[in-house]
Coordinates of C-alpha atoms in Angstrom, one line a residue:
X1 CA 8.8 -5.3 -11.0
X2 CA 6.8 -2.8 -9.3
X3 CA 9.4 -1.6 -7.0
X4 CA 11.7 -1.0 -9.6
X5 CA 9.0 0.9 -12.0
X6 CA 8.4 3.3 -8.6
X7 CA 11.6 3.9 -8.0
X8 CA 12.7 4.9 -11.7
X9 CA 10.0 7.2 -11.8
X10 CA 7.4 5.4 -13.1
X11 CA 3.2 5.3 -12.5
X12 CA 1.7 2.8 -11.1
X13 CA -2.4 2.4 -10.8
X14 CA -4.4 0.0 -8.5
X15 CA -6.8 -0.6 -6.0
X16 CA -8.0 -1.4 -2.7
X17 CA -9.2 -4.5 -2.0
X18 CA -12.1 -5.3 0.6
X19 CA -14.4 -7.9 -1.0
X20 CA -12.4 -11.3 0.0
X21 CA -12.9 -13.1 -3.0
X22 CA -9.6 -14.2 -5.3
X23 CA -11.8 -13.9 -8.3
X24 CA -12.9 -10.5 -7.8
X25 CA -8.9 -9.8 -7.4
X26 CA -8.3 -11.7 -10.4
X27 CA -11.0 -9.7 -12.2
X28 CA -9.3 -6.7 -11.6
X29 CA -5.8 -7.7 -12.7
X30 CA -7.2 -9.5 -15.6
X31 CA -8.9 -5.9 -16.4
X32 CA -5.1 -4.3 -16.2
X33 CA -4.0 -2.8 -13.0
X34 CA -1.0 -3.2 -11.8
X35 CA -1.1 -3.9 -8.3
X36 CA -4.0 -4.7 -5.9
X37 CA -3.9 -3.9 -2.1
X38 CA -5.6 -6.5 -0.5
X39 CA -7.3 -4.4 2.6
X40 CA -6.7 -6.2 6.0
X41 CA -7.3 -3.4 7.9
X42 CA -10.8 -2.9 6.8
X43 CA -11.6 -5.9 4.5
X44 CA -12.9 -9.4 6.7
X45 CA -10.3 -11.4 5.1
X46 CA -7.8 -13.7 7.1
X47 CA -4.4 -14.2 5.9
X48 CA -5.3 -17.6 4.1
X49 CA -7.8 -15.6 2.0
X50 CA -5.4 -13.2 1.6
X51 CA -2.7 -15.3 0.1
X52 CA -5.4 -16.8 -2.6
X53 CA -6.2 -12.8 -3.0
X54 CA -2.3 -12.5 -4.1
X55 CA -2.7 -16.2 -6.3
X56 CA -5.2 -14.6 -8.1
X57 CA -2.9 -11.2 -8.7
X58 CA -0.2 -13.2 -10.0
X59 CA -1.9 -15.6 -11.9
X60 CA -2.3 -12.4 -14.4
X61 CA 1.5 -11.1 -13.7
X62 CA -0.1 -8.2 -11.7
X63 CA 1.6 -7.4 -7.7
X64 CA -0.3 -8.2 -4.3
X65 CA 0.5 -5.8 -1.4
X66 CA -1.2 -6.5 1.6
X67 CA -2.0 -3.3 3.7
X68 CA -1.6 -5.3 7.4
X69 CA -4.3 -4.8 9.9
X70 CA -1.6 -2.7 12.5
X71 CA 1.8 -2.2 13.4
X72 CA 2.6 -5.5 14.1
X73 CA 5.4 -7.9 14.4
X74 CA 3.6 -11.1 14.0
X75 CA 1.1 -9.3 11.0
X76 CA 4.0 -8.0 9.0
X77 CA 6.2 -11.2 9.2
X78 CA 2.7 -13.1 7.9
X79 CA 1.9 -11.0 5.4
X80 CA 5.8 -10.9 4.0
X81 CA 5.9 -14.6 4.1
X82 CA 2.6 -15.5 2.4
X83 CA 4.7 -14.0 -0.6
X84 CA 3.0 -10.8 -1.1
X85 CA 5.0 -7.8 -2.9
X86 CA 5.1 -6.0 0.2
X87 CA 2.8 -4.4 2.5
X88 CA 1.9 -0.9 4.0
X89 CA 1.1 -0.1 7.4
X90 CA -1.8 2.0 8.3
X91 CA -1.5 5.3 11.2
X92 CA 2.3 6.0 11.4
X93 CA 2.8 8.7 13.4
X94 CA 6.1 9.1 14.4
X95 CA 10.0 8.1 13.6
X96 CA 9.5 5.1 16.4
X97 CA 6.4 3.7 14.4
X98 CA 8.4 4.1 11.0
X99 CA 11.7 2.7 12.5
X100 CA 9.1 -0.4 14.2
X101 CA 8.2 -0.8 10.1
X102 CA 11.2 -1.2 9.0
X103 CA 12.6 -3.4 11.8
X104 CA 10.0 -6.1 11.3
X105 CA 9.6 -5.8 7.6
X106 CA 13.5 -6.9 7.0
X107 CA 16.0 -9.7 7.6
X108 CA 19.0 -8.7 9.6
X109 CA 21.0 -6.7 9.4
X110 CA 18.2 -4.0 8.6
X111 CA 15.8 -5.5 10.7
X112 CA 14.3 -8.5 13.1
X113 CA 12.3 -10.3 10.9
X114 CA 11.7 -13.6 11.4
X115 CA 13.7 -16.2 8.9
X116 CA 11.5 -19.5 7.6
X117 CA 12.6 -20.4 4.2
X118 CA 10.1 -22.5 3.6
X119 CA 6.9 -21.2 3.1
X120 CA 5.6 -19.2 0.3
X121 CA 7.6 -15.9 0.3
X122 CA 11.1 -18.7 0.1
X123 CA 9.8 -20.9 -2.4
X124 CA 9.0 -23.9 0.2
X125 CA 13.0 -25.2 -0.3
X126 CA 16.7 -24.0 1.6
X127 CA 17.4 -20.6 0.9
X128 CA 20.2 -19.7 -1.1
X129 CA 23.4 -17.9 0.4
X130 CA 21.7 -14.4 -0.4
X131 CA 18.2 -15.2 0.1
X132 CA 17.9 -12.5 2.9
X133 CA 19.8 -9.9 1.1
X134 CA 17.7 -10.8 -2.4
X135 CA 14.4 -10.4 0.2
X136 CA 15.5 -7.4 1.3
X137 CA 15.8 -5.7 -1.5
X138 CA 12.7 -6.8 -3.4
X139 CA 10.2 -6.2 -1.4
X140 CA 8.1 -3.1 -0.9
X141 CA 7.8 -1.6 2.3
X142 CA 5.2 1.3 2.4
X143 CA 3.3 3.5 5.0
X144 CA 0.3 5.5 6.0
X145 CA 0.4 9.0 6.8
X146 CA -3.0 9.7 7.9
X147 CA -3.5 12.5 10.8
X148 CA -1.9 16.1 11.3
X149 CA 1.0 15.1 13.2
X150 CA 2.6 12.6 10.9
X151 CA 2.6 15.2 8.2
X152 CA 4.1 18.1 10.2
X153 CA 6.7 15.4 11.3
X154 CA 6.5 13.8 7.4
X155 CA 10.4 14.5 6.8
X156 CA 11.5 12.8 9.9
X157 CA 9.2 9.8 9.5
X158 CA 10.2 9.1 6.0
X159 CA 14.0 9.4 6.1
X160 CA 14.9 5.7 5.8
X161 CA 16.4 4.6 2.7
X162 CA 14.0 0.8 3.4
X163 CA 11.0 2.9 2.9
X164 CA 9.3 3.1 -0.8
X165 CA 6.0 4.3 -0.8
X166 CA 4.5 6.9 1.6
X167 CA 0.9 7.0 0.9
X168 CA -1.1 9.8 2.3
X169 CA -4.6 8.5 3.5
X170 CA -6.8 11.4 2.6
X171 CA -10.0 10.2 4.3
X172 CA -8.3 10.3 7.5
X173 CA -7.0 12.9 7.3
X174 CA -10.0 15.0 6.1
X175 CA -11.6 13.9 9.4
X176 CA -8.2 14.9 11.2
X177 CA -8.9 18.4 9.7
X178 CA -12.7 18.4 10.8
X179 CA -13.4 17.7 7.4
X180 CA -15.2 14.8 7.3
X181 CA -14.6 12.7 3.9
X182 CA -14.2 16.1 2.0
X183 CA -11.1 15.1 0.6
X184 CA -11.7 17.8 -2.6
X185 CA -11.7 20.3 0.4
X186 CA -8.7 22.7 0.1
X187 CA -7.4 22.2 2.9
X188 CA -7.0 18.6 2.5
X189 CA -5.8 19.1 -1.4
X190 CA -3.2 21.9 0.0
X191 CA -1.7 19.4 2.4
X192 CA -1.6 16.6 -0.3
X193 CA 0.3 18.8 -2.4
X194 CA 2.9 20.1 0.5
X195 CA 3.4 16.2 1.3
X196 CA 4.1 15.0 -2.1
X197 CA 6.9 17.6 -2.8
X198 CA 8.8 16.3 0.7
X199 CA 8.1 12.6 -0.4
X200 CA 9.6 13.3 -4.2
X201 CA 12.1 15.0 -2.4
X202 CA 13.3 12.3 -0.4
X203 CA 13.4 9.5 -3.4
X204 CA 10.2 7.9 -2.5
X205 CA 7.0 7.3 -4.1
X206 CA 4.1 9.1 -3.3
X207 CA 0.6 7.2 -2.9
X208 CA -2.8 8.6 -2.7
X209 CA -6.7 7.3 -3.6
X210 CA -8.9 9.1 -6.9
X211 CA -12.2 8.2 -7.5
X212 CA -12.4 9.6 -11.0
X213 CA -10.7 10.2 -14.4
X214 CA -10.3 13.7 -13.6
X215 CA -8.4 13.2 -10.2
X216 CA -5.8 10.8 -12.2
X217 CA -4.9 12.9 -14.1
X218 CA -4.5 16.1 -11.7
X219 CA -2.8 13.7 -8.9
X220 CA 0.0 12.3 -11.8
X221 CA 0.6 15.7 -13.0
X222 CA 1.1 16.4 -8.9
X223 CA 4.2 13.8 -9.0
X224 CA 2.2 10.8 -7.1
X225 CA 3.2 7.4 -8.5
X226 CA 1.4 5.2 -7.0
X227 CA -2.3 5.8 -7.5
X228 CA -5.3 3.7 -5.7
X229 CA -8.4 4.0 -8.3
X230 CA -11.3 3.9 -5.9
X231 CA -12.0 0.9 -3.8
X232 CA -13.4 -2.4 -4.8
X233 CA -16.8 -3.1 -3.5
X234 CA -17.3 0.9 -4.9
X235 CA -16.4 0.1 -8.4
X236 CA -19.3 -2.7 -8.0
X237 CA -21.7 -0.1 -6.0
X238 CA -20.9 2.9 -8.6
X239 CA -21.5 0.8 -11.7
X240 CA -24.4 -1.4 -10.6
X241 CA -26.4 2.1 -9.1
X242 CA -25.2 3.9 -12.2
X243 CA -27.3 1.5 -14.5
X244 CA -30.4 1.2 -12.0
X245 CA -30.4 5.4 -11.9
X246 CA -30.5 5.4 -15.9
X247 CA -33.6 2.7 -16.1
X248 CA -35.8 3.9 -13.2

């Protein structure tokens, strides 16, 4: 399991997903990642798409995390039970928004989430005795740090044990920084490297984006686990513009 690779210490690569096609997903995991994040924040796909996006994941034993549109109750509860791995929440920026995470990501006692056995996520059938404990132990709960604030608050926000992957969103915050998409800049690199040591630190695993073989290797080497290799529709754009450049 995922989870349980992260939390040993392990490294994890993957991508964002924004094209809503299940084949493209299973394309990717047939190509060997390990996880997908299927992006319903930015991608146009609803959460019936979304659940064939996490099909097509696990049709090649790869993970499905769906990165929900906001802090939501109703979001989070639909992505959880579609049967997804887990999710991550975009903008958290503070210890309410992280404690909100946590409370509608689990069963109780952790949490508020709402209990239907029968849909994906329960296997359609009654639940056995454990089934919310087993639930809440499995699945992955992450979050997006992503302006100035949440990272001079980053200890605070991520001291719950029911958190596993704080992922820094570097785009956002290179425009938080005035930096617009210059996330090479220094300042944005320096701030990458403060975070990671805090989210090591604190037992979790640290996430970020790379757009190149270069940036894997100098972001592993930086202790973050759980690595985002570009973006789908820009693998496509990068490759198909690569080979129009070399025949015109």
């Amino acid at each position: 399991m995922l989870k349980e690779e992260l939390k040993n210490g392990g490294f994890a690569i993957g991508t964002w997903c924004d094209i809503p096609s299940p084949a493209v997903v299973n394309i990717l995991a047939k190509a060997g990642l390990d996880f997908v994040i299927i992006d319903m924040e930015h991608g146009p796909m609803d959460f019936k798409v979304a659940q064939e996006m996490a099909f097509a994941a696990e049709a090649e034993g790869k993970e499905a995390i769906i990165r929900v549109p906001r802090l939501d109750e109703s979001d989070i509860l639909r992505a959880l039970d579609l049967g997804a791995s887990g999710i991550i929440v975009p903008h958290i920026e503070s210890v309410e928004d992280r404690e909100n995470v946590v409370k509608f990501s689990k069963y109780p006692p952790a949490g508020i989430r709402g209990f239907n056995p029968y849909v994906r996520c329960g296997g359609y059938k009654k639940p056995e005795k454990d089934y919310c404990e087993v639930r809440n132990k499995e699945s992955i709960v992450g979050i997006m740090l992503e302006g100035k604030q949440a990272l001079n608050d980053l200890d605070k926000i991520i001291d719950d044990p029911n958190i596993d992957v704080v992922y820094i969103g570097t785009y956002d915050l290179s425009v938080a920084l005035g930096l617009n998409g210059e996330v090479d800049h220094p300042q944005v690199i320096s701030r990458l490297e403060d975070a990671v040591i805090k989210i090591r630190k604190a037992g979790k695993a640290a996430g970020c984006m790379i757009n190149d073989s270069a940036g894997l290797k100098r972001f592993k080497e930086l202790g973050i686990q759980f690595i985002c290799y570009k973006v789908d529709t820009a693998m496509v754009y990068d490759a198909v513009s690569g080979i129009v450049r070399e025949l015109k």
